[in-house]
Coordinates of C-alpha atoms in Angstrom, one line a residue:
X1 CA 5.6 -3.5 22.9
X2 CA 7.0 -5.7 20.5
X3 CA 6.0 -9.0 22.2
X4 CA 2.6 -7.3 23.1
X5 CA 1.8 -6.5 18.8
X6 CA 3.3 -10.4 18.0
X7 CA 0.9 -11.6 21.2
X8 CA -2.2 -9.8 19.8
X9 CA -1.4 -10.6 15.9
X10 CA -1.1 -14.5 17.1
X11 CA -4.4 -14.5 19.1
X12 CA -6.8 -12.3 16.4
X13 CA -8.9 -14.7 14.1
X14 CA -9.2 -11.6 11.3
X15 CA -6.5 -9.3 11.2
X16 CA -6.0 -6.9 8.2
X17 CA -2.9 -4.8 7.3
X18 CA -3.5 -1.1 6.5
X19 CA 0.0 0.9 4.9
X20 CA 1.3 4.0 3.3
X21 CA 3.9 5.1 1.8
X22 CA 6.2 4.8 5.1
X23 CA 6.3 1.1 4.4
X24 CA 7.9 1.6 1.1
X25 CA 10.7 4.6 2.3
X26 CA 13.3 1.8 2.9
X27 CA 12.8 0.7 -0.5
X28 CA 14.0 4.0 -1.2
X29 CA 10.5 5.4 -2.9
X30 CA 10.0 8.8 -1.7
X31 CA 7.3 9.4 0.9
X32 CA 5.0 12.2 0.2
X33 CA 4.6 14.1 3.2
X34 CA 8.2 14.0 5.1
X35 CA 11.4 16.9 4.3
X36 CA 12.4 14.9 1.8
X37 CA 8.7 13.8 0.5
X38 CA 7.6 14.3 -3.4
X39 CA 5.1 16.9 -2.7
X40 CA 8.2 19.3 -1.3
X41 CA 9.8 19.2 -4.6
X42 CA 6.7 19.4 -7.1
X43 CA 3.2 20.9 -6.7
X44 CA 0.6 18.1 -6.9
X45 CA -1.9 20.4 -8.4
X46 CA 0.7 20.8 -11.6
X47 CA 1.1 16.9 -11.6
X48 CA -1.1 14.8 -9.7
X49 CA -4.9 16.4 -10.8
X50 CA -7.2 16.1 -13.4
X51 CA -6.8 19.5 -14.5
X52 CA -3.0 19.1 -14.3
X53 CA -3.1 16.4 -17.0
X54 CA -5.7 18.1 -19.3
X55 CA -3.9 21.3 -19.6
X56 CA -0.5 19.5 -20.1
X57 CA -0.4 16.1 -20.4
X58 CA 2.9 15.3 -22.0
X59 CA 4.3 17.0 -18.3
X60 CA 2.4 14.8 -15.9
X61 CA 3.3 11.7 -18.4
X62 CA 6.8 12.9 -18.1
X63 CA 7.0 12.6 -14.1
X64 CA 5.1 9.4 -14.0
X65 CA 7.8 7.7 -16.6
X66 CA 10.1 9.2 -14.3
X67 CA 8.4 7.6 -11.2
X68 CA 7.8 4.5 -13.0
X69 CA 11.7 4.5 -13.6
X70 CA 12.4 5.4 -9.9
X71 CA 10.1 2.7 -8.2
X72 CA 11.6 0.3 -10.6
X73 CA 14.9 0.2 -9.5
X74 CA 13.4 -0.4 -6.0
X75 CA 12.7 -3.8 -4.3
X76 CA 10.5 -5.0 -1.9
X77 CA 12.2 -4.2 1.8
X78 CA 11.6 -7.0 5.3
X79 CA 8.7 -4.8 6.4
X80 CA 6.5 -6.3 3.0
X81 CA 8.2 -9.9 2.6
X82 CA 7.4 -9.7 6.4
X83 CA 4.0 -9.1 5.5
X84 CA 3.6 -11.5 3.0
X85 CA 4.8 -14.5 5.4
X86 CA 2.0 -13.1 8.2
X87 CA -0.4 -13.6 5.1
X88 CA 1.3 -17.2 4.1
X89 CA 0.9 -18.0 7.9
X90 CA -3.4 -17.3 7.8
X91 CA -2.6 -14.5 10.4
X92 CA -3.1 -11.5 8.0
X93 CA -6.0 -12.1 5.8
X94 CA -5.6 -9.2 4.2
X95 CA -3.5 -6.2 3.0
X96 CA -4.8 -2.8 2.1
X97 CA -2.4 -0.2 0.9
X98 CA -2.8 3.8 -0.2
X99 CA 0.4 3.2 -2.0
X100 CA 0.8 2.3 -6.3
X101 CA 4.3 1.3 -6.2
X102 CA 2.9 -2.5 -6.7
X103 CA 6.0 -3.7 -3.9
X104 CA 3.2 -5.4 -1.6
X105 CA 2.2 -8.1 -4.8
X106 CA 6.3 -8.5 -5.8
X107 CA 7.1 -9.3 -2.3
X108 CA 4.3 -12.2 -2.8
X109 CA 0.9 -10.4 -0.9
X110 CA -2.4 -12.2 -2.4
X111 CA -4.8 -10.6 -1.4
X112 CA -4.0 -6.7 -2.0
X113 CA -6.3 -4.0 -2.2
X114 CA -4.8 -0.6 -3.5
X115 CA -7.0 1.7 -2.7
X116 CA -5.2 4.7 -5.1
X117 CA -4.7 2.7 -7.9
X118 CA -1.4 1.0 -9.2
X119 CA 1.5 2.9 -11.5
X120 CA 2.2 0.1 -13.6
X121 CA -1.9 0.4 -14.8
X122 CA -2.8 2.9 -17.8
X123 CA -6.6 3.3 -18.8
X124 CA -8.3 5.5 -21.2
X125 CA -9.7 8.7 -20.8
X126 CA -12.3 8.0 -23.2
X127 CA -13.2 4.4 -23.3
X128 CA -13.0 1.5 -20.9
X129 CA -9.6 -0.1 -21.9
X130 CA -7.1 -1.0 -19.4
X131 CA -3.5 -2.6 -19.4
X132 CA -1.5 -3.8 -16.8
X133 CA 2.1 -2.6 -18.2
X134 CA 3.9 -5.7 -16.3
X135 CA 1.3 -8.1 -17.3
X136 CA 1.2 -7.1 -21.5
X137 CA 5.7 -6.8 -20.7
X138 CA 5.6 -3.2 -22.5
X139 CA 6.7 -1.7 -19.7
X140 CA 10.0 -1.2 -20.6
X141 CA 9.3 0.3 -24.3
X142 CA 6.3 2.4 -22.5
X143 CA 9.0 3.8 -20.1
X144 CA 11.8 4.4 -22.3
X145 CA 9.3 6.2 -25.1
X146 CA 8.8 10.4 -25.5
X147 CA 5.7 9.9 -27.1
X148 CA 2.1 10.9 -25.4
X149 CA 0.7 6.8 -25.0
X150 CA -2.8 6.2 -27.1
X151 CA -5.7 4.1 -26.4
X152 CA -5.0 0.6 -28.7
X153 CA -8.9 0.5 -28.5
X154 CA -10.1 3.8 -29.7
X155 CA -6.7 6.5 -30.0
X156 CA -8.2 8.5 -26.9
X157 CA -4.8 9.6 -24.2
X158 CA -4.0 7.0 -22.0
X159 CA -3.9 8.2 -18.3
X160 CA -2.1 6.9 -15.0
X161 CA -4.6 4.3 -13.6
X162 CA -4.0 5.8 -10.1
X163 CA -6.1 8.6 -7.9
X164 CA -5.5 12.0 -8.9
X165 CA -6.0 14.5 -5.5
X166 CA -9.9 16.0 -6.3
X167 CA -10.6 12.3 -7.6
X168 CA -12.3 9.8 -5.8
X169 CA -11.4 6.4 -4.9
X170 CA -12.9 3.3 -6.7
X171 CA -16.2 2.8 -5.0
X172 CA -15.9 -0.9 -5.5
X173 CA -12.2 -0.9 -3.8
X174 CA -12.9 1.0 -1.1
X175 CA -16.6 -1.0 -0.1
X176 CA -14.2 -3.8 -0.1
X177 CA -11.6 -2.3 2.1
X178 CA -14.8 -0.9 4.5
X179 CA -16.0 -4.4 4.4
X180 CA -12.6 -5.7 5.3
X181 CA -12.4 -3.5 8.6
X182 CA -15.6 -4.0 10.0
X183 CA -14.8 -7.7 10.0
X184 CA -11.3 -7.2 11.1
X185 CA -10.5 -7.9 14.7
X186 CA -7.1 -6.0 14.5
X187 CA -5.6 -3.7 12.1
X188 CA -1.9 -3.3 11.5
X189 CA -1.1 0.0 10.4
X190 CA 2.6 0.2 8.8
X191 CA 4.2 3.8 7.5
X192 CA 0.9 5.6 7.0
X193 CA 0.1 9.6 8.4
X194 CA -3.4 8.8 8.8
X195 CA -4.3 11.8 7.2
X196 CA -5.6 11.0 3.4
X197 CA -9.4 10.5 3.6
X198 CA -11.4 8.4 3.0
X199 CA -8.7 5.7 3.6
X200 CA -7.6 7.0 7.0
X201 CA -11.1 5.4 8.3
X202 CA -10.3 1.7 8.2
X203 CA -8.4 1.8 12.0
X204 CA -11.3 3.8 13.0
X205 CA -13.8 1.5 11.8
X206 CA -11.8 -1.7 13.3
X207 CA -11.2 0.4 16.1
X208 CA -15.1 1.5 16.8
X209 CA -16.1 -2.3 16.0
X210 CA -14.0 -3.4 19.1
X211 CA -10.7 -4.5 17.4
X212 CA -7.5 -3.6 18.1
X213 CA -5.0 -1.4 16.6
X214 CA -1.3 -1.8 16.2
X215 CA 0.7 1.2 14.7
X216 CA 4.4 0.9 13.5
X217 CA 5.6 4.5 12.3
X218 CA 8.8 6.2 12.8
X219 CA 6.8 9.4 13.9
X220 CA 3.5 10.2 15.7
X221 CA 0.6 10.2 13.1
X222 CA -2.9 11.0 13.4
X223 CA -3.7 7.3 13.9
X224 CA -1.4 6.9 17.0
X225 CA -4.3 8.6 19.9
X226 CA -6.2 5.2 19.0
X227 CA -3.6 2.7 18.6
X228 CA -3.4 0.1 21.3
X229 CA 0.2 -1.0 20.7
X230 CA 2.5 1.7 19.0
X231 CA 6.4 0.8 17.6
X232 CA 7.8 3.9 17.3
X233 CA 10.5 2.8 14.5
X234 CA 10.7 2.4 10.7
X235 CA 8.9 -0.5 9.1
X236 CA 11.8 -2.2 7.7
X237 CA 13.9 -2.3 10.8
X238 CA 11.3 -4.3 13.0
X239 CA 8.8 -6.1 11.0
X240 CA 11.5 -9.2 10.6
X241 CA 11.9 -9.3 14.3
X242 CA 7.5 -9.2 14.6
X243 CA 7.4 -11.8 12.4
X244 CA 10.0 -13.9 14.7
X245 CA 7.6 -13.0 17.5
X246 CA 4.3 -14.1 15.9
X247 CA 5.5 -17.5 15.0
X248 CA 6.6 -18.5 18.0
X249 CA 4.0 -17.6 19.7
X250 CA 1.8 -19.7 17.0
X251 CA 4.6 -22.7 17.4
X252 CA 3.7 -22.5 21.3
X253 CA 0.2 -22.6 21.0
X254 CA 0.3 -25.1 19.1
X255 CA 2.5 -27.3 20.8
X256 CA 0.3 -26.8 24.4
X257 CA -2.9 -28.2 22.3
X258 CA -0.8 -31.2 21.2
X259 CA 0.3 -31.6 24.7
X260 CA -3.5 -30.9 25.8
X261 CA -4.7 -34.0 23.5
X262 CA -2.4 -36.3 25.0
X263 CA -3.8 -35.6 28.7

C-alpha cells in the first residue's frame, strides 16, 4: 500500500493534503473525538460556542490560555515536516488543515489553508482588528495574563480567531479550499474523522472530479469507503517512510528521461 500512495503522489501533477487533528496526536495535542479526545473531558457548548463565550467569557479565555500553553510545548512531529518536504519537492501544492494548532506553518508548509481558524489569532468582537499573537511576540505576556484581553483599536473583548461549533467557516477560506479540490488530482487525507462539515467535502469533491484518494488514519473514518489507497497507521509513524518512497520514485523518473535524451 505504501509503494502504491508514494507511486500515485509521484505521478499526480496537483495533489493537495487535507488533515485533522490525527496528524497533530503525536505531537501530543489532544484529538477531539478519540477516549482520550478534549470534547470527553469538557462540553464544547460551555467552551467552544458563541453563546459559551458571551455568557462567560473569562471561562472560555481561561481554556484557550490553557490550550495555547499546551500546544505550545508541542513540536511539529515527521508526519508535518514530512509534509512540508512533499511541498518543497512541487508534489504537494497545497495543505489544507481543520486543525489551529499552527504546527503545519512551524514545520515550514507555505501554502496553508486553516479552514477553523488559528489559536495564536485574536480579533475583535466589535470591530475589525486582528493580531497574530506570534507575529506582534505578545504571546507570551498574553498567555501568562488573568486579565479578559481588549481590543487596542476600540476596547471591545478580544475573541479566539478560530470556528466556534454553530459558526461558520470563512467563506473566502473555504471557496479557496473548494477551488483547491476541484483542481486536485489526488488528495492526501492525514488523521482526519471525516465527519466535520463543510470540510469533510474536499476528498469528495477530488474524488467525484476523477482524482484519487489516499487516507492514512490509525482507525476507519468516514472517508475510508472512498479512499483508493488506505494506511491503516498513525501519521507520524509512516509519513517519513512515504516520503522515502516518493523521492525515489521522482529520482527514477527522472533518471529514465535523462537516459531517454541520450538514445
Amino acid at each position: 500500500m505504501m509503494g502504491e500512495a508514494a507511486n500515485l503522489l509521484a505521478k499526480s501533477k496537483f495533489a493537495i493534503a487535507f488533515t485533522g487533528a490525527g496528524i497533530s496526536a503525536g505531537s501530543g495535542i489532544p484529538t477531539f473525538r478519540d477516549s482520550e479526545g478534549l470534547w470527553r473531558r469538557y462540553r464544547p457548548e460551555e467552551l467552544a460556542t458563541p453563546s459559551a463565550f458571551q455568557k462567560n467569557p473569562a471561562l472560555v479565555w481561561e481554556f484557550y490560555r490553557w490550550r495555547m500553553k499546551k500546544i505550545l510545548e508541542a513540536r511539529p512531529n515527521a508526519a508535518h515536516y514530512a509534509l512540508a518536504e512533499l511541498e518543497r519537492l512541487g508534489v504537494i501544492k497545497a495543505v489544507i488543515t481543520q486543525n489551529v494548532d499552527d504546527l503545519h506553518r512551524e514545520s515550514g508548509t507555505k501554502n496553508l489553508l486553516e479552514l477553523h481558524g488559528n489559536i495564536f489569532r485574536v480579533r475583535c468582537t466589535s470591530c475589525d482588528y486582528k493580531e497574530n499573537l506570534k507575529e506582534s511576540e505578545r504571546l507570551e505576556e498574553f498567555v501568562s495574563s488573568k486579565d479578559l484581553p481588549r481590543c487596542p483599536r476600540c476596547g471591545a473583548l478580544l475573541r479566539p480567531d478560530v470556528v466556534w461549533f454553530g459558526e461558520s467557516l470563512p467563506s473566502d477560506v473555504l471557496e479557496r479550499a473548494f477551488s483547491l479540490a476541484r483542481k486536485a488530482d489526488l488528495v492526501l487525507v492525514v488523521g482526519t474523522s471525516g465527519v466535520v462539515y463543510p470540510a469533510a467535502y474536499i476528498p469528495y469533491i477530488v474524488k467525484e472530479g476523477g482524482g484519487r484518494v489516499i487516507e492514512i488514519n490509525p482507525k476507519v473514518s468516514a472517508i475510508t469507503p472512498i479512499a483508493d489507497v488506505f494506511i491503516r497507521a498513525p501519521a507520524e509513524d509512516v509519513m517519513e517512510e512515504l516520503l522515502r518512497k516518493v523521492r525515489d520514485f521522482i529520482e527514477n523518473g527522472s533518471r529514465q528521461r535523462e537516459r531517454l535524451k541520450t538514445l
